[in-house]
Backbone as numpy.savetxt, mean C-alpha at the origin, in Angstrom:
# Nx Ny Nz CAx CAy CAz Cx Cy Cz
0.26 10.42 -10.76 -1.20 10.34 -10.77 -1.64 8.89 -10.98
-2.13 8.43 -9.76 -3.00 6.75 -10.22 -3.91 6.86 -11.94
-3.80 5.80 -12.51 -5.03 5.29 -13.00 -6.45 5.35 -12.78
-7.08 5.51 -13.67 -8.30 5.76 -13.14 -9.04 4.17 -12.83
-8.44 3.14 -13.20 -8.60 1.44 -13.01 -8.33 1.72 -11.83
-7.03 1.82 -10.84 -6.89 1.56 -9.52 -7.76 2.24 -8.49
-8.12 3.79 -8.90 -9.33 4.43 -8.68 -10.51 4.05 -8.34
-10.91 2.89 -9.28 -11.95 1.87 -8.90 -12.40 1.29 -8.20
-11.07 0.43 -8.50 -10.77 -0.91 -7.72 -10.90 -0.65 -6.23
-10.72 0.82 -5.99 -9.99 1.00 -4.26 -11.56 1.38 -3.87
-13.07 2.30 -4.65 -13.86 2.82 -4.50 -15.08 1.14 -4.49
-14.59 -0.02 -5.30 -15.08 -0.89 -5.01 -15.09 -1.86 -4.21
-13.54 -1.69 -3.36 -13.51 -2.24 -1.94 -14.29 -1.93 -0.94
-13.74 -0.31 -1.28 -14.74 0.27 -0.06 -16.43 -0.10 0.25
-16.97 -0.15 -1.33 -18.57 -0.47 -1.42 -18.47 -2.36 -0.81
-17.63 -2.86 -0.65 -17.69 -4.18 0.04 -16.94 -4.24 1.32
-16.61 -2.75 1.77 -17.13 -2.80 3.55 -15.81 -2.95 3.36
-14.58 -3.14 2.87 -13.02 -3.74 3.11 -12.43 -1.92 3.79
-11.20 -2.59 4.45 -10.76 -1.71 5.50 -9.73 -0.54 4.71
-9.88 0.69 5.22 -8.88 1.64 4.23 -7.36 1.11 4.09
-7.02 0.15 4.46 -5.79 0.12 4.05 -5.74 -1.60 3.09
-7.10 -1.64 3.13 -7.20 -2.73 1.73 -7.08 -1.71 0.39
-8.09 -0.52 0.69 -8.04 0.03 -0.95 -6.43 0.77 -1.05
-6.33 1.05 0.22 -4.92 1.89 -0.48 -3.85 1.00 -0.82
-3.88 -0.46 -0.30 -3.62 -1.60 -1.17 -3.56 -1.64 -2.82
-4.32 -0.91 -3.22 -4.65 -1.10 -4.42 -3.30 -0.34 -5.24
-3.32 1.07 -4.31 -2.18 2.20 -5.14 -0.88 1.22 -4.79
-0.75 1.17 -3.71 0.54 0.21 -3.70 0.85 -0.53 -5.00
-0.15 -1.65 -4.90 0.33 -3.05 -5.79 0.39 -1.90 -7.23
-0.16 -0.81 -7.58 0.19 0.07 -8.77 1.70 0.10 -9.00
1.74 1.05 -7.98 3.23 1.92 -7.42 4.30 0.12 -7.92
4.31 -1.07 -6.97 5.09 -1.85 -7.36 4.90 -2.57 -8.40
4.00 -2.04 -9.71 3.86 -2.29 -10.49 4.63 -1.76 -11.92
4.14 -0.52 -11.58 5.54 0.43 -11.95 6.88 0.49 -12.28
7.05 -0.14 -10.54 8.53 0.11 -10.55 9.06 -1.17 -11.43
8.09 -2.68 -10.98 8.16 -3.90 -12.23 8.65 -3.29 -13.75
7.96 -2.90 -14.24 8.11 -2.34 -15.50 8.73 -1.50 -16.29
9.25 -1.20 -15.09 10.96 -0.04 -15.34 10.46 1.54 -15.48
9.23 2.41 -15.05 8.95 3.33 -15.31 9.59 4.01 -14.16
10.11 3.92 -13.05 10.79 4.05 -12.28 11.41 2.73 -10.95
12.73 3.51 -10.03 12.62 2.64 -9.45 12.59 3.67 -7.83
12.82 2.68 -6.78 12.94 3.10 -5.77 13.86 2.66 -5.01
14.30 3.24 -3.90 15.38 3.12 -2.57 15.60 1.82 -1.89
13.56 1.86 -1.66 13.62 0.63 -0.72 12.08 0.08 -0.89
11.83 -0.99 -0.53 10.56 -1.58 -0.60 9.63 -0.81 0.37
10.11 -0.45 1.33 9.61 0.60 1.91 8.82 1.90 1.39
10.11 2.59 0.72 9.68 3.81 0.40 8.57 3.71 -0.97
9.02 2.10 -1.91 7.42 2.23 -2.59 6.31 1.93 -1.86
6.10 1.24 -1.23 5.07 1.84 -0.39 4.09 2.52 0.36
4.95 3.74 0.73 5.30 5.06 1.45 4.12 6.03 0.20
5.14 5.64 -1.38 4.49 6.43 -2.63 3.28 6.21 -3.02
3.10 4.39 -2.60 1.96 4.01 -2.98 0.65 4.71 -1.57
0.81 4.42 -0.35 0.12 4.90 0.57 -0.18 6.05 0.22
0.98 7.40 -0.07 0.85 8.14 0.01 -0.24 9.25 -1.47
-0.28 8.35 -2.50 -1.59 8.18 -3.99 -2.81 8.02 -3.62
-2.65 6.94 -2.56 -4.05 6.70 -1.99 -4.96 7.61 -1.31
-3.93 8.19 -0.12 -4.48 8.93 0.72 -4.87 10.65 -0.34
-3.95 10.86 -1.31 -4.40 12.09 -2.17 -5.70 11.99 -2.79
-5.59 10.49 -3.30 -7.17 9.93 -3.94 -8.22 10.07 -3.61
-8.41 10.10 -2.28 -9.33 10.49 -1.24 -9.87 9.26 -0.35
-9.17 7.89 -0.02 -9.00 6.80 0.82 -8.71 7.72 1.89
-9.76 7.27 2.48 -10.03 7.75 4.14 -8.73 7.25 5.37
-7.36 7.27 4.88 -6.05 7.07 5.76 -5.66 7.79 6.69
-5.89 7.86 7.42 -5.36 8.94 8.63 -4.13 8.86 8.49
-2.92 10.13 8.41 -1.66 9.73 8.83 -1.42 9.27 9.81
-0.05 8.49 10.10 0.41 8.20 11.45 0.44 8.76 12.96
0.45 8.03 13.43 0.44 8.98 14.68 1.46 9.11 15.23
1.96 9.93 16.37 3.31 10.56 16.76 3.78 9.15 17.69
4.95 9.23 17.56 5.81 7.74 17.58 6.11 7.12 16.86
5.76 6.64 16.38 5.56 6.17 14.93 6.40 6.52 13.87
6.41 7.18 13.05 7.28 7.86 11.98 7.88 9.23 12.56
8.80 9.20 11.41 9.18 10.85 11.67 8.27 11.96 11.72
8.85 13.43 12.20 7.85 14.11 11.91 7.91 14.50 11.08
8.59 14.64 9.54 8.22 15.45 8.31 7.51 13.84 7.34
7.61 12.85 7.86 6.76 11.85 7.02 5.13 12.48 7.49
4.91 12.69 8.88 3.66 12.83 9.16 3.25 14.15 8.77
4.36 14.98 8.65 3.79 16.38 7.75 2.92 16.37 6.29
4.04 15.18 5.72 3.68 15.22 4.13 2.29 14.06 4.27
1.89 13.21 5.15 0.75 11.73 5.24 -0.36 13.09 5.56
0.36 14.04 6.12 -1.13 14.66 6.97 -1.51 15.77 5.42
-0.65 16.12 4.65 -0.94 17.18 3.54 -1.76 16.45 2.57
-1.29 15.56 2.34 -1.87 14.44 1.42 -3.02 13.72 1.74
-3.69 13.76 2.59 -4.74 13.24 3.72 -5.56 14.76 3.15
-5.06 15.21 3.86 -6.21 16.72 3.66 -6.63 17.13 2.07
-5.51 16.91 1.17 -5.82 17.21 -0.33 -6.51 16.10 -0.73
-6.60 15.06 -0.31 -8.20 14.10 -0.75 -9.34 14.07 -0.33
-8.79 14.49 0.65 -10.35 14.86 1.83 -10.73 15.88 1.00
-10.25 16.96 0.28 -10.65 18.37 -0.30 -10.66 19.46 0.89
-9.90 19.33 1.61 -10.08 20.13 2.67 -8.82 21.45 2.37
-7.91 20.68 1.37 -6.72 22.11 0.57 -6.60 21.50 -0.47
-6.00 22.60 -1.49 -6.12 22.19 -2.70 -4.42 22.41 -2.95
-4.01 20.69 -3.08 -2.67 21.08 -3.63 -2.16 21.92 -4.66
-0.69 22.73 -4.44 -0.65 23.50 -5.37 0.59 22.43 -5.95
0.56 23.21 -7.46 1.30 21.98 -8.42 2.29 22.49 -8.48
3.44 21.83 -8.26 4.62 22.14 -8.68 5.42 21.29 -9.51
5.55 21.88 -10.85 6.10 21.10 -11.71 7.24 20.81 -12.11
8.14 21.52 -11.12 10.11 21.68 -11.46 9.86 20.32 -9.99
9.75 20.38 -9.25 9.57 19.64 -8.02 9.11 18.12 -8.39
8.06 17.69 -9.19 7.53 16.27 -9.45 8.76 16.08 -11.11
9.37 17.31 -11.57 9.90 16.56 -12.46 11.64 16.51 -11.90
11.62 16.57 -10.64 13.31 16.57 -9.78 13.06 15.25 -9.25
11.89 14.85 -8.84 11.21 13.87 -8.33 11.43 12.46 -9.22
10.79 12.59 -10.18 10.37 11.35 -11.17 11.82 11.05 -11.69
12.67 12.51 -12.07 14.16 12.20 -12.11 15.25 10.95 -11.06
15.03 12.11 -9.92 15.41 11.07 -9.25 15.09 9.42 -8.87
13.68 9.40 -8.87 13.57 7.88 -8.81 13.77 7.23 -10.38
13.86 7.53 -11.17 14.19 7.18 -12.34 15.85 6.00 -11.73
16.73 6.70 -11.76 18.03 6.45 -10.96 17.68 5.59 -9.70
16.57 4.85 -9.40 16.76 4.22 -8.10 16.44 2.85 -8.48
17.20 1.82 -7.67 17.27 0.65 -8.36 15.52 0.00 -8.55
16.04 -1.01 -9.19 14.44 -2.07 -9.90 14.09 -3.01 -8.67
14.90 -3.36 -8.31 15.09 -4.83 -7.43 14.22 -4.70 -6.00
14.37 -3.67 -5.35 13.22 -3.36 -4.82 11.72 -3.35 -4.80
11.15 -4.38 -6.03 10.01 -4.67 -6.35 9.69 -6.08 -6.30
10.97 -7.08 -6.31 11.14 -8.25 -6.72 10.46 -8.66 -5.42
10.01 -9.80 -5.87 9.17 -11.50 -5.11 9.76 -11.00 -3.51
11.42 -11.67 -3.25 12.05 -12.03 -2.28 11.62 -10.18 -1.38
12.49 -9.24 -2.08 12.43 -7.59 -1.20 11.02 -7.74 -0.64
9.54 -8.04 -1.49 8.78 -7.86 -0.97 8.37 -8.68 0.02
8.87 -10.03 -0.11 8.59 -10.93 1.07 9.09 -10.66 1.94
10.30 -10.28 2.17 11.20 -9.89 3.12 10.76 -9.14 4.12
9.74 -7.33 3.35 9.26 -6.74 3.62 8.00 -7.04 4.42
7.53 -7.73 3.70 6.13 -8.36 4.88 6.86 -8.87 5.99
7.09 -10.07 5.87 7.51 -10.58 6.80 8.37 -10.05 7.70
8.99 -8.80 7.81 9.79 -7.73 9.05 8.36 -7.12 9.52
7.14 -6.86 8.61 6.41 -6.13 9.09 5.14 -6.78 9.99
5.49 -8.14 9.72 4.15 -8.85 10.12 5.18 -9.27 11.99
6.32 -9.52 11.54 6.99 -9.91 13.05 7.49 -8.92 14.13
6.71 -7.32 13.55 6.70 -6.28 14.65 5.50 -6.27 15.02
4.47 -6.65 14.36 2.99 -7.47 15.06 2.73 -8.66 16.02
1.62 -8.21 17.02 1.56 -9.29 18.01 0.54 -9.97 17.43
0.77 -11.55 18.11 -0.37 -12.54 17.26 -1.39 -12.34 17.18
-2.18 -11.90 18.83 -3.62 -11.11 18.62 -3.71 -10.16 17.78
-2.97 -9.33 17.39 -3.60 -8.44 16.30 -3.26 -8.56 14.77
-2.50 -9.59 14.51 -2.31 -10.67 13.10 -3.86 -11.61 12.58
-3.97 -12.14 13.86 -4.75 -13.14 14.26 -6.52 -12.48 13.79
-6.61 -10.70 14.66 -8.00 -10.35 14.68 -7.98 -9.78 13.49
-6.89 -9.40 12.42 -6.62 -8.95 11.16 -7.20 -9.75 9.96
-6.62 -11.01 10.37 -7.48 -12.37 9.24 -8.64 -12.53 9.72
-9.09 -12.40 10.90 -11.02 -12.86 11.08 -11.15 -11.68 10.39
-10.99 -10.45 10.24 -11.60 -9.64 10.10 -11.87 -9.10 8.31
-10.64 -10.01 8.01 -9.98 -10.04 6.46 -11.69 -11.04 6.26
-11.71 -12.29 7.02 -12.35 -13.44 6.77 -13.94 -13.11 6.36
-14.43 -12.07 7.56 -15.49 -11.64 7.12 -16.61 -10.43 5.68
-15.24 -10.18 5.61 -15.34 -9.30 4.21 -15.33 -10.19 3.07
-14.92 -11.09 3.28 -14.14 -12.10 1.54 -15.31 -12.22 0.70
-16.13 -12.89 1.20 -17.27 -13.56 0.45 -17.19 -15.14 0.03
-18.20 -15.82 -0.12 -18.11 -17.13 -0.08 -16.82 -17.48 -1.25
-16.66 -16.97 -2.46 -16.02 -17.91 -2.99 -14.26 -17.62 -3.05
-14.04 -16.23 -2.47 -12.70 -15.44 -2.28 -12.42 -16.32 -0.87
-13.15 -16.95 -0.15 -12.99 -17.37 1.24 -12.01 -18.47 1.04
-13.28 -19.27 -0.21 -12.64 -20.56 -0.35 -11.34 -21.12 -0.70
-10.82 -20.14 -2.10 -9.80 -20.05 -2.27 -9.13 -19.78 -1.74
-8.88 -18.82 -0.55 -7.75 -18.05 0.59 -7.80 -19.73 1.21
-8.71 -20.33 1.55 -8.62 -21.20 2.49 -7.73 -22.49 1.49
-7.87 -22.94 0.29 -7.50 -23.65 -0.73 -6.40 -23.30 -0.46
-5.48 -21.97 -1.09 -4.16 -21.58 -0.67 -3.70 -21.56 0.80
-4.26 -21.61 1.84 -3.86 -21.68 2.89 -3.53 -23.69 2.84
-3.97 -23.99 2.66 -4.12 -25.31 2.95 -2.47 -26.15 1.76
-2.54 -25.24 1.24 -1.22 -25.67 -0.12 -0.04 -25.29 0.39
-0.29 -23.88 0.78 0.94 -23.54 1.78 1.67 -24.60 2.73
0.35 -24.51 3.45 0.58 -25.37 4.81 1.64 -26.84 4.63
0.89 -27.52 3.30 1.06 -28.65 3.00 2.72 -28.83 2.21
3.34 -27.62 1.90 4.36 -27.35 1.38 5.44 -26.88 2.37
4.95 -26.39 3.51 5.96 -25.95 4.30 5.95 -27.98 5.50
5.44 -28.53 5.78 5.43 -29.70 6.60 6.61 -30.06 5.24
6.26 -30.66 3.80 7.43 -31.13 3.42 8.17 -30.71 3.08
């Protein structure tokens, strides 16, 4: 179960127009927050992800599951169940031998999967199955949501980056 802080955070993106997969951003950086702190771990940088997306979309973040191609079909079974139980359209039933086989098992899954490098790694496989135009219309589109002084800084850090990778 998210926090009722990340809850917020994701309901106050939305009131500043940011795109559903900024707020479900939010459960993520939770989820690898988590796993930081040793309350569990996971498989793969991936699959926290997957846990975090998949908080969001229960939360009621407007995520459509995937579409066919894309993932498997029992990922899009469980994106599409979890989609509908935030929407309120079914009401999950609880199963409590099941989330505690669950929390067991990731208990047992390594930490390291949260770290700096896994997650960079992770972007960066995910940003280089993206074409530039749609990287490219991702940041204008990031650009116009920011607000004057979130702009500045993205642009401040862009500019430090930049200046660090030339030397």
């Amino acid at each position: 179960m998210p926090r009722q802080e990340v809850i917020r955070k994701a309901k106050q993106d939305k009131r500043a127009g940011k795109s559903a997969s900024t707020q479900a951003g939010e459960f993520v950086k939770d989820e690898i927050d988590k796993i930081r702190k040793g309350r569990h771990g996971a498989r793969s940088t991936k699959q926290a992800i997957a846990i975090g997306l998949s908080e969001a979309r229960r939360a009621g973040v407007d995520l459509p599951p995937p579409r066919k191609g894309r993932t498997k079909k029992s990922t899009r079974r469980s994106a599409k169940y979890a989609y509908e139980a935030g929407q309120g359209k079914r009401t999950p039933k609880r199963r409590p031998k099941v989330s505690r086989a669950v929390e067991n098992v990731l208990k047992k899954e390594p930490r390291s999967t949260a770290s700096r490098s896994a997650l960079s790694k992770q972007a960066k496989s995910a940003a280089g199955r993206r074409s530039a135009a749609s990287r490219s219309a991702a940041a204008r589109k990031a650009s116009r949501t920011k607000g004057p002084k979130a702009r500045s800084a993205a642009a401040k850090k862009a500019a430090r980056t930049r200046a660090r990778r030339k030397g």
